[in-house]
Amino acid sequence: MSDVRAEWDERYREAHGGHHGSLWVSHPHAELRAIVTGLPPAGAAPRRALDIATGDGRNAIWLARHGWQTTAVDFSAQALAIAREHAEEAGVAPEFVCASILDWATDDRFDLVTVTYLHLGDEPIRALLQRIAGWLAPGGTVVMIGHDVDNVAAGGHGPADPAVLWTPALLRDAALGAGLVVERCESLLRDAAADPEKPDEEGASVDTLLVARRP
Ligand SMILES: C[S@@+](CC[C@H](N)C(=O)[O-])C[C@H]1O[C@@H](n2cnc3c(N)ncnc32)[C@H](O)[C@@H]1O
């Protein structure tokens, strides 16, 4: 097992045994929810979603509750154990897959791929966007939200190493390189005082957002 995976397992194990029971807020990401809600309505067949680095499953569970046939991948077995508990409580059953997204493979095609707060470095993110482009069905949408390189200076929580933080330039370039049509690519400033992501923090947070579509 890689050190990084073992560290994530340990973080989830500690959080689950602790007071809050969870590492993250349990509700889905507000911006993600707004974007997905605005997508064109489903046809007759259920739409398929892939949530990458699902953690304890907050976005995957919300997607499943809203009719998406959802697959959720994370390499932390501890995270997925919590995600399964939360899904059961919510009365939904996304397919949870324990694997590193760097070497997971699938022949399935998805109408939506979501990625929130997966920080891997520029080259792995470019490679991941290439793979995501291959997993999207024609017309499918990818939504990526992660900590922006300006997040640290703004006082936001999260990783401090600029090498793993995102910029709109990186995601735009990677999406275009993967043959996707960029619909939105920008920095998002969130005021922590009213921030549903971290209600107990002061200061601001800066995210990078990408919404792109397979033509
Ligand atoms: C900051 S958490 C975000 C969780 C979730 N997306 C959310 O927003 O609540 C990052 C997640 O990425 C997962 N992760 C990191 N590297 C990964 C990899 N190579 N493959 C799969 N999951 C990975 C970790 O286990 C962790 O659950």
PDB file of C-alpha atoms and ligand atoms in Angstrom:
ATOM      1  CA  MET A   1       0.000   0.000   0.000  1.00  0.00           C
ATOM      2  CA  SER A   2       1.347   3.447  -0.880  1.00  0.00           C
ATOM      3  CA  ASP A   3       2.259   5.819   1.957  1.00  0.00           C
ATOM      4  CA  VAL A   4      -0.222   8.377   0.668  1.00  0.00           C
ATOM      5  CA  ARG A   5      -3.065   5.871   0.658  1.00  0.00           C
ATOM      6  CA  ALA A   6      -2.133   4.703   4.172  1.00  0.00           C
ATOM      7  CA  GLU A   7      -2.142   8.331   5.355  1.00  0.00           C
ATOM      8  CA  TRP A   8      -5.645   8.877   3.950  1.00  0.00           C
ATOM      9  CA  ASP A   9      -6.850   5.660   5.591  1.00  0.00           C
ATOM     10  CA  GLU A  10      -5.458   6.858   8.905  1.00  0.00           C
ATOM     11  CA  ARG A  11      -7.114  10.277   8.573  1.00  0.00           C
ATOM     12  CA  TYR A  12     -10.521   8.704   7.883  1.00  0.00           C
ATOM     13  CA  ARG A  13     -10.053   6.103  10.660  1.00  0.00           C
ATOM     14  CA  GLU A  14      -9.247   8.815  13.221  1.00  0.00           C
ATOM     15  CA  ALA A  15     -12.107  11.059  12.094  1.00  0.00           C
ATOM     16  CA  HIS A  16     -14.615   8.205  12.153  1.00  0.00           C
ATOM     17  CA  GLY A  17     -13.672   7.247  15.698  1.00  0.00           C
ATOM     18  CA  GLY A  18     -13.653  10.900  16.793  1.00  0.00           C
ATOM     19  CA  HIS A  19     -16.217  13.427  17.867  1.00  0.00           C
ATOM     20  CA  HIS A  20     -17.420  14.604  14.438  1.00  0.00           C
ATOM     21  CA  GLY A  21     -17.436  11.133  12.824  1.00  0.00           C
ATOM     22  CA  SER A  22     -16.391  12.608   9.493  1.00  0.00           C
ATOM     23  CA  LEU A  23     -13.431  14.417   7.924  1.00  0.00           C
ATOM     24  CA  TRP A  24     -15.512  16.718   5.735  1.00  0.00           C
ATOM     25  CA  VAL A  25     -18.890  18.370   5.787  1.00  0.00           C
ATOM     26  CA  SER A  26     -21.554  15.823   4.913  1.00  0.00           C
ATOM     27  CA  HIS A  27     -23.584  17.881   2.451  1.00  0.00           C
ATOM     28  CA  PRO A  28     -22.667  17.956  -1.243  1.00  0.00           C
ATOM     29  CA  HIS A  29     -20.523  20.767  -2.604  1.00  0.00           C
ATOM     30  CA  ALA A  30     -22.872  23.740  -3.163  1.00  0.00           C
ATOM     31  CA  GLU A  31     -21.309  24.858  -6.466  1.00  0.00           C
ATOM     32  CA  LEU A  32     -21.262  21.303  -7.780  1.00  0.00           C
ATOM     33  CA  ARG A  33     -24.909  20.885  -6.818  1.00  0.00           C
ATOM     34  CA  ALA A  34     -25.873  24.103  -8.613  1.00  0.00           C
ATOM     35  CA  ILE A  35     -24.001  23.121 -11.781  1.00  0.00           C
ATOM     36  CA  VAL A  36     -25.400  19.590 -11.889  1.00  0.00           C
ATOM     37  CA  THR A  37     -28.921  20.827 -11.202  1.00  0.00           C
ATOM     38  CA  GLY A  38     -28.586  23.112 -14.234  1.00  0.00           C
ATOM     39  CA  LEU A  39     -27.635  20.297 -16.639  1.00  0.00           C
ATOM     40  CA  PRO A  40     -30.203  19.365 -19.308  1.00  0.00           C
ATOM     41  CA  PRO A  41     -32.844  16.945 -18.021  1.00  0.00           C
ATOM     42  CA  ALA A  42     -32.476  13.192 -18.462  1.00  0.00           C
ATOM     43  CA  GLY A  43     -34.015  11.296 -21.351  1.00  0.00           C
ATOM     44  CA  ALA A  44     -35.625   7.917 -20.832  1.00  0.00           C
ATOM     45  CA  ALA A  45     -32.478   6.101 -19.637  1.00  0.00           C
ATOM     46  CA  PRO A  46     -30.980   6.913 -16.203  1.00  0.00           C
ATOM     47  CA  ARG A  47     -27.946   9.150 -16.475  1.00  0.00           C
ATOM     48  CA  ARG A  48     -24.609   7.755 -15.335  1.00  0.00           C
ATOM     49  CA  ALA A  49     -22.207   9.642 -13.061  1.00  0.00           C
ATOM     50  CA  LEU A  50     -18.653   8.929 -11.930  1.00  0.00           C
ATOM     51  CA  ASP A  51     -17.407  10.642  -8.760  1.00  0.00           C
ATOM     52  CA  ILE A  52     -13.614  10.494  -8.597  1.00  0.00           C
ATOM     53  CA  ALA A  53     -11.876  10.587  -5.185  1.00  0.00           C
ATOM     54  CA  THR A  54     -15.280  10.406  -3.529  1.00  0.00           C
ATOM     55  CA  GLY A  55     -13.948  10.385   0.059  1.00  0.00           C
ATOM     56  CA  ASP A  56     -16.842   9.710   2.399  1.00  0.00           C
ATOM     57  CA  GLY A  57     -19.198   9.974  -0.545  1.00  0.00           C
ATOM     58  CA  ARG A  58     -21.050  13.257   0.022  1.00  0.00           C
ATOM     59  CA  ASN A  59     -21.284  14.147  -3.686  1.00  0.00           C
ATOM     60  CA  ALA A  60     -21.876  10.555  -4.863  1.00  0.00           C
ATOM     61  CA  ILE A  61     -24.702  10.082  -2.367  1.00  0.00           C
ATOM     62  CA  TRP A  62     -26.347  13.344  -3.445  1.00  0.00           C
ATOM     63  CA  LEU A  63     -26.048  12.317  -7.118  1.00  0.00           C
ATOM     64  CA  ALA A  64     -27.575   8.908  -6.402  1.00  0.00           C
ATOM     65  CA  ARG A  65     -30.405  10.543  -4.443  1.00  0.00           C
ATOM     66  CA  HIS A  66     -31.104  12.689  -7.505  1.00  0.00           C
ATOM     67  CA  GLY A  67     -31.483   9.801  -9.886  1.00  0.00           C
ATOM     68  CA  TRP A  68     -27.952   9.448 -11.214  1.00  0.00           C
ATOM     69  CA  GLN A  69     -26.689   5.887 -11.577  1.00  0.00           C
ATOM     70  CA  THR A  70     -23.473   6.578  -9.711  1.00  0.00           C
ATOM     71  CA  THR A  71     -20.046   4.966  -9.546  1.00  0.00           C
ATOM     72  CA  ALA A  72     -17.668   6.397  -6.939  1.00  0.00           C
ATOM     73  CA  VAL A  73     -13.939   5.663  -6.772  1.00  0.00           C
ATOM     74  CA  ASP A  74     -11.488   6.289  -3.939  1.00  0.00           C
ATOM     75  CA  PHE A  75      -8.313   4.470  -2.949  1.00  0.00           C
ATOM     76  CA  SER A  76      -9.056   4.679   0.786  1.00  0.00           C
ATOM     77  CA  ALA A  77     -10.947   1.627   2.053  1.00  0.00           C
ATOM     78  CA  GLN A  78     -11.632   3.555   5.271  1.00  0.00           C
ATOM     79  CA  ALA A  79     -13.248   6.417   3.358  1.00  0.00           C
ATOM     80  CA  LEU A  80     -15.426   3.987   1.439  1.00  0.00           C
ATOM     81  CA  ALA A  81     -16.519   2.182   4.609  1.00  0.00           C
ATOM     82  CA  ILE A  82     -17.859   5.533   5.887  1.00  0.00           C
ATOM     83  CA  ALA A  83     -19.350   6.329   2.468  1.00  0.00           C
ATOM     84  CA  ARG A  84     -21.243   3.019   2.446  1.00  0.00           C
ATOM     85  CA  GLU A  85     -22.652   3.742   5.921  1.00  0.00           C
ATOM     86  CA  HIS A  86     -23.803   7.208   4.835  1.00  0.00           C
ATOM     87  CA  ALA A  87     -25.298   5.839   1.611  1.00  0.00           C
ATOM     88  CA  GLU A  88     -27.242   3.212   3.513  1.00  0.00           C
ATOM     89  CA  GLU A  89     -28.572   5.885   5.882  1.00  0.00           C
ATOM     90  CA  ALA A  90     -29.625   7.906   2.820  1.00  0.00           C
ATOM     91  CA  GLY A  91     -31.310   4.862   1.250  1.00  0.00           C
ATOM     92  CA  VAL A  92     -29.158   4.819  -1.884  1.00  0.00           C
ATOM     93  CA  ALA A  93     -26.535   2.416  -3.214  1.00  0.00           C
ATOM     94  CA  PRO A  94     -23.899   3.998  -5.421  1.00  0.00           C
ATOM     95  CA  GLU A  95     -21.300   1.528  -6.676  1.00  0.00           C
ATOM     96  CA  PHE A  96     -18.219   2.207  -4.530  1.00  0.00           C
ATOM     97  CA  VAL A  97     -14.896   1.104  -6.025  1.00  0.00           C
ATOM     98  CA  CYS A  98     -11.683   0.970  -3.995  1.00  0.00           C
ATOM     99  CA  ALA A  99      -8.878   1.776  -6.451  1.00  0.00           C
ATOM    100  CA  SER A 100      -6.338   4.402  -7.310  1.00  0.00           C
ATOM    101  CA  ILE A 101      -7.776   6.601 -10.031  1.00  0.00           C
ATOM    102  CA  LEU A 102      -4.309   6.665 -11.582  1.00  0.00           C
ATOM    103  CA  ASP A 103      -4.605   3.047 -12.698  1.00  0.00           C
ATOM    104  CA  TRP A 104      -8.359   2.265 -12.500  1.00  0.00           C
ATOM    105  CA  ALA A 105      -9.818   1.275 -15.852  1.00  0.00           C
ATOM    106  CA  THR A 106     -13.391   1.000 -17.087  1.00  0.00           C
ATOM    107  CA  ASP A 107     -15.246   0.407 -20.335  1.00  0.00           C
ATOM    108  CA  ASP A 108     -18.278   2.281 -18.978  1.00  0.00           C
ATOM    109  CA  ARG A 109     -19.196   5.713 -20.327  1.00  0.00           C
ATOM    110  CA  PHE A 110     -20.567   8.480 -18.115  1.00  0.00           C
ATOM    111  CA  ASP A 111     -22.797  11.500 -18.701  1.00  0.00           C
ATOM    112  CA  LEU A 112     -21.129  13.279 -15.777  1.00  0.00           C
ATOM    113  CA  VAL A 113     -17.728  13.017 -14.103  1.00  0.00           C
ATOM    114  CA  THR A 114     -17.121  14.946 -10.869  1.00  0.00           C
ATOM    115  CA  VAL A 115     -13.851  15.573  -9.042  1.00  0.00           C
ATOM    116  CA  THR A 116     -13.644  17.676  -5.863  1.00  0.00           C
ATOM    117  CA  TYR A 117     -10.404  18.402  -4.025  1.00  0.00           C
ATOM    118  CA  LEU A 118      -8.083  15.825  -5.556  1.00  0.00           C
ATOM    119  CA  HIS A 119      -4.603  17.307  -5.427  1.00  0.00           C
ATOM    120  CA  LEU A 120      -2.013  15.320  -7.352  1.00  0.00           C
ATOM    121  CA  GLY A 121       0.294  17.730  -9.180  1.00  0.00           C
ATOM    122  CA  ASP A 122       0.120  19.116 -12.698  1.00  0.00           C
ATOM    123  CA  GLU A 123       1.157  16.094 -14.772  1.00  0.00           C
ATOM    124  CA  PRO A 124      -1.135  13.574 -13.033  1.00  0.00           C
ATOM    125  CA  ILE A 125      -4.018  16.066 -13.345  1.00  0.00           C
ATOM    126  CA  ARG A 126      -3.351  16.462 -17.092  1.00  0.00           C
ATOM    127  CA  ALA A 127      -3.190  12.668 -17.466  1.00  0.00           C
ATOM    128  CA  LEU A 128      -6.395  12.287 -15.440  1.00  0.00           C
ATOM    129  CA  LEU A 129      -8.256  14.762 -17.642  1.00  0.00           C
ATOM    130  CA  GLN A 130      -7.183  12.775 -20.697  1.00  0.00           C
ATOM    131  CA  ARG A 131      -8.626   9.644 -19.118  1.00  0.00           C
ATOM    132  CA  ILE A 132     -11.796  11.454 -18.032  1.00  0.00           C
ATOM    133  CA  ALA A 133     -12.312  12.619 -21.635  1.00  0.00           C
ATOM    134  CA  GLY A 134     -12.252   8.942 -22.655  1.00  0.00           C
ATOM    135  CA  TRP A 135     -14.774   7.988 -19.953  1.00  0.00           C
ATOM    136  CA  LEU A 136     -17.289  10.684 -20.926  1.00  0.00           C
ATOM    137  CA  ALA A 137     -20.141   9.802 -23.240  1.00  0.00           C
ATOM    138  CA  PRO A 138     -20.553  12.222 -26.179  1.00  0.00           C
ATOM    139  CA  GLY A 139     -22.106  15.400 -24.754  1.00  0.00           C
ATOM    140  CA  GLY A 140     -21.065  14.388 -21.214  1.00  0.00           C
ATOM    141  CA  THR A 141     -19.825  16.945 -18.689  1.00  0.00           C
ATOM    142  CA  VAL A 142     -16.868  16.991 -16.303  1.00  0.00           C
ATOM    143  CA  VAL A 143     -16.996  19.245 -13.232  1.00  0.00           C
ATOM    144  CA  MET A 144     -13.765  19.733 -11.286  1.00  0.00           C
ATOM    145  CA  ILE A 145     -13.457  21.864  -8.138  1.00  0.00           C
ATOM    146  CA  GLY A 146     -10.253  22.046  -6.089  1.00  0.00           C
ATOM    147  CA  HIS A 147      -8.110  24.353  -4.029  1.00  0.00           C
ATOM    148  CA  ASP A 148      -6.645  27.162  -6.131  1.00  0.00           C
ATOM    149  CA  VAL A 149      -3.011  28.188  -5.875  1.00  0.00           C
ATOM    150  CA  ASP A 150      -4.250  31.485  -4.329  1.00  0.00           C
ATOM    151  CA  ASN A 151      -6.076  29.632  -1.555  1.00  0.00           C
ATOM    152  CA  VAL A 152      -3.144  29.660   0.869  1.00  0.00           C
ATOM    153  CA  ALA A 153      -2.624  33.434   0.697  1.00  0.00           C
ATOM    154  CA  ALA A 154      -6.377  33.942   1.174  1.00  0.00           C
ATOM    155  CA  GLY A 155      -6.221  31.967   4.431  1.00  0.00           C
ATOM    156  CA  GLY A 156      -8.150  28.929   3.225  1.00  0.00           C
ATOM    157  CA  HIS A 157      -7.623  25.439   4.634  1.00  0.00           C
ATOM    158  CA  GLY A 158      -6.124  22.592   2.614  1.00  0.00           C
ATOM    159  CA  PRO A 159      -2.749  21.718   1.146  1.00  0.00           C
ATOM    160  CA  ALA A 160      -0.100  24.451   1.170  1.00  0.00           C
ATOM    161  CA  ASP A 161       2.242  22.975  -1.457  1.00  0.00           C
ATOM    162  CA  PRO A 162       1.759  25.070  -4.625  1.00  0.00           C
ATOM    163  CA  ALA A 163       2.878  22.086  -6.714  1.00  0.00           C
ATOM    164  CA  VAL A 164      -0.423  20.303  -6.009  1.00  0.00           C
ATOM    165  CA  LEU A 165      -2.743  23.330  -6.132  1.00  0.00           C
ATOM    166  CA  TRP A 166      -4.793  24.144  -9.211  1.00  0.00           C
ATOM    167  CA  THR A 167      -5.018  27.175 -11.464  1.00  0.00           C
ATOM    168  CA  PRO A 168      -7.590  27.966 -14.152  1.00  0.00           C
ATOM    169  CA  ALA A 169      -4.691  28.033 -16.653  1.00  0.00           C
ATOM    170  CA  LEU A 170      -3.715  24.452 -15.779  1.00  0.00           C
ATOM    171  CA  LEU A 171      -7.240  23.053 -15.996  1.00  0.00           C
ATOM    172  CA  ARG A 172      -8.155  24.969 -19.151  1.00  0.00           C
ATOM    173  CA  ASP A 173      -4.997  23.824 -20.911  1.00  0.00           C
ATOM    174  CA  ALA A 174      -5.427  20.231 -19.738  1.00  0.00           C
ATOM    175  CA  ALA A 175      -9.102  20.148 -20.790  1.00  0.00           C
ATOM    176  CA  LEU A 176      -8.385  21.605 -24.233  1.00  0.00           C
ATOM    177  CA  GLY A 177      -5.475  19.164 -24.625  1.00  0.00           C
ATOM    178  CA  ALA A 178      -7.909  16.335 -23.876  1.00  0.00           C
ATOM    179  CA  GLY A 179     -10.233  17.513 -26.663  1.00  0.00           C
ATOM    180  CA  LEU A 180     -12.925  18.906 -24.350  1.00  0.00           C
ATOM    181  CA  VAL A 181     -14.998  22.055 -24.824  1.00  0.00           C
ATOM    182  CA  VAL A 182     -14.447  24.403 -21.880  1.00  0.00           C
ATOM    183  CA  GLU A 183     -17.705  25.942 -20.628  1.00  0.00           C
ATOM    184  CA  ARG A 184     -16.421  27.531 -17.417  1.00  0.00           C
ATOM    185  CA  CYS A 185     -12.901  27.795 -16.024  1.00  0.00           C
ATOM    186  CA  GLU A 186     -12.270  30.291 -13.244  1.00  0.00           C
ATOM    187  CA  SER A 187     -11.188  30.961  -9.688  1.00  0.00           C
ATOM    188  CA  LEU A 188     -14.010  31.029  -7.153  1.00  0.00           C
ATOM    189  CA  LEU A 189     -13.659  33.103  -4.004  1.00  0.00           C
ATOM    190  CA  ARG A 190     -15.642  31.779  -1.061  1.00  0.00           C
ATOM    191  CA  ASP A 191     -16.188  33.830   2.092  1.00  0.00           C
ATOM    192  CA  ALA A 192     -15.509  31.384   4.931  1.00  0.00           C
ATOM    193  CA  ALA A 193     -17.970  33.157   7.230  1.00  0.00           C
ATOM    194  CA  ALA A 194     -20.796  31.992   4.966  1.00  0.00           C
ATOM    195  CA  ASP A 195     -18.992  29.001   3.536  1.00  0.00           C
ATOM    196  CA  PRO A 196     -20.920  25.754   3.622  1.00  0.00           C
ATOM    197  CA  GLU A 197     -17.668  23.881   2.969  1.00  0.00           C
ATOM    198  CA  LYS A 198     -16.119  24.941   6.291  1.00  0.00           C
ATOM    199  CA  PRO A 199     -18.564  26.794   8.508  1.00  0.00           C
ATOM    200  CA  ASP A 200     -16.174  26.981  11.463  1.00  0.00           C
ATOM    201  CA  GLU A 201     -13.347  28.857   9.691  1.00  0.00           C
ATOM    202  CA  GLU A 202     -12.517  32.506   9.283  1.00  0.00           C
ATOM    203  CA  GLY A 203     -11.008  34.170   6.224  1.00  0.00           C
ATOM    204  CA  ALA A 204     -11.651  33.217   2.645  1.00  0.00           C
ATOM    205  CA  SER A 205     -11.055  30.238   0.399  1.00  0.00           C
ATOM    206  CA  VAL A 206     -10.204  30.201  -3.281  1.00  0.00           C
ATOM    207  CA  ASP A 207     -11.133  27.256  -5.484  1.00  0.00           C
ATOM    208  CA  THR A 208     -10.476  26.542  -9.147  1.00  0.00           C
ATOM    209  CA  LEU A 209     -13.553  25.452 -11.098  1.00  0.00           C
ATOM    210  CA  LEU A 210     -13.650  23.681 -14.448  1.00  0.00           C
ATOM    211  CA  VAL A 211     -16.816  22.734 -16.316  1.00  0.00           C
ATOM    212  CA  ALA A 212     -16.065  21.093 -19.662  1.00  0.00           C
ATOM    213  CA  ARG A 213     -17.967  18.953 -22.126  1.00  0.00           C
ATOM    214  CA  ARG A 214     -17.087  16.175 -24.506  1.00  0.00           C
ATOM    215  CA  PRO A 215     -18.241  17.309 -27.971  1.00  0.00           C
TER     216      PRO A 215
HETATM  217  C1  LIG B   1      -9.714  16.091   0.134  1.00  0.00           C
HETATM  218  S1  LIG B   1     -10.479  14.506  -0.063  1.00  0.00           S
HETATM  219  C2  LIG B   1     -11.914  14.951  -1.019  1.00  0.00           C
HETATM  220  C3  LIG B   1     -13.036  13.961  -0.880  1.00  0.00           C
HETATM  221  C4  LIG B   1     -14.313  14.336  -1.651  1.00  0.00           C
HETATM  222  N1  LIG B   1     -14.080  14.511  -3.064  1.00  0.00           N
HETATM  223  C5  LIG B   1     -14.966  15.575  -1.066  1.00  0.00           C
HETATM  224  O1  LIG B   1     -14.880  16.648  -1.659  1.00  0.00           O
HETATM  225  O2  LIG B   1     -15.554  15.456   0.029  1.00  0.00           O
HETATM  226  C6  LIG B   1      -9.411  13.741  -1.269  1.00  0.00           C
HETATM  227  C7  LIG B   1      -9.731  12.275  -1.516  1.00  0.00           C
HETATM  228  O3  LIG B   1      -8.928  11.821  -2.587  1.00  0.00           O
HETATM  229  C8  LIG B   1      -8.610  10.467  -2.360  1.00  0.00           C
HETATM  230  N2  LIG B   1      -7.464  10.157  -3.227  1.00  0.00           N
HETATM  231  C9  LIG B   1      -6.245  10.751  -3.227  1.00  0.00           C
HETATM  232  N3  LIG B   1      -5.473  10.230  -4.201  1.00  0.00           N
HETATM  233  C10 LIG B   1      -6.224   9.286  -4.822  1.00  0.00           C
HETATM  234  C11 LIG B   1      -5.986   8.372  -5.905  1.00  0.00           C
HETATM  235  N4  LIG B   1      -4.801   8.337  -6.539  1.00  0.00           N
HETATM  236  N5  LIG B   1      -6.982   7.544  -6.293  1.00  0.00           N
HETATM  237  C12 LIG B   1      -8.185   7.554  -5.655  1.00  0.00           C
HETATM  238  N6  LIG B   1      -8.464   8.371  -4.615  1.00  0.00           N
HETATM  239  C13 LIG B   1      -7.495   9.229  -4.204  1.00  0.00           C
HETATM  240  C14 LIG B   1      -8.360  10.406  -0.862  1.00  0.00           C
HETATM  241  O4  LIG B   1      -8.472   9.113  -0.335  1.00  0.00           O
HETATM  242  C15 LIG B   1      -9.450  11.359  -0.345  1.00  0.00           C
HETATM  243  O5  LIG B   1     -10.611  10.647  -0.010  1.00  0.00           O
END
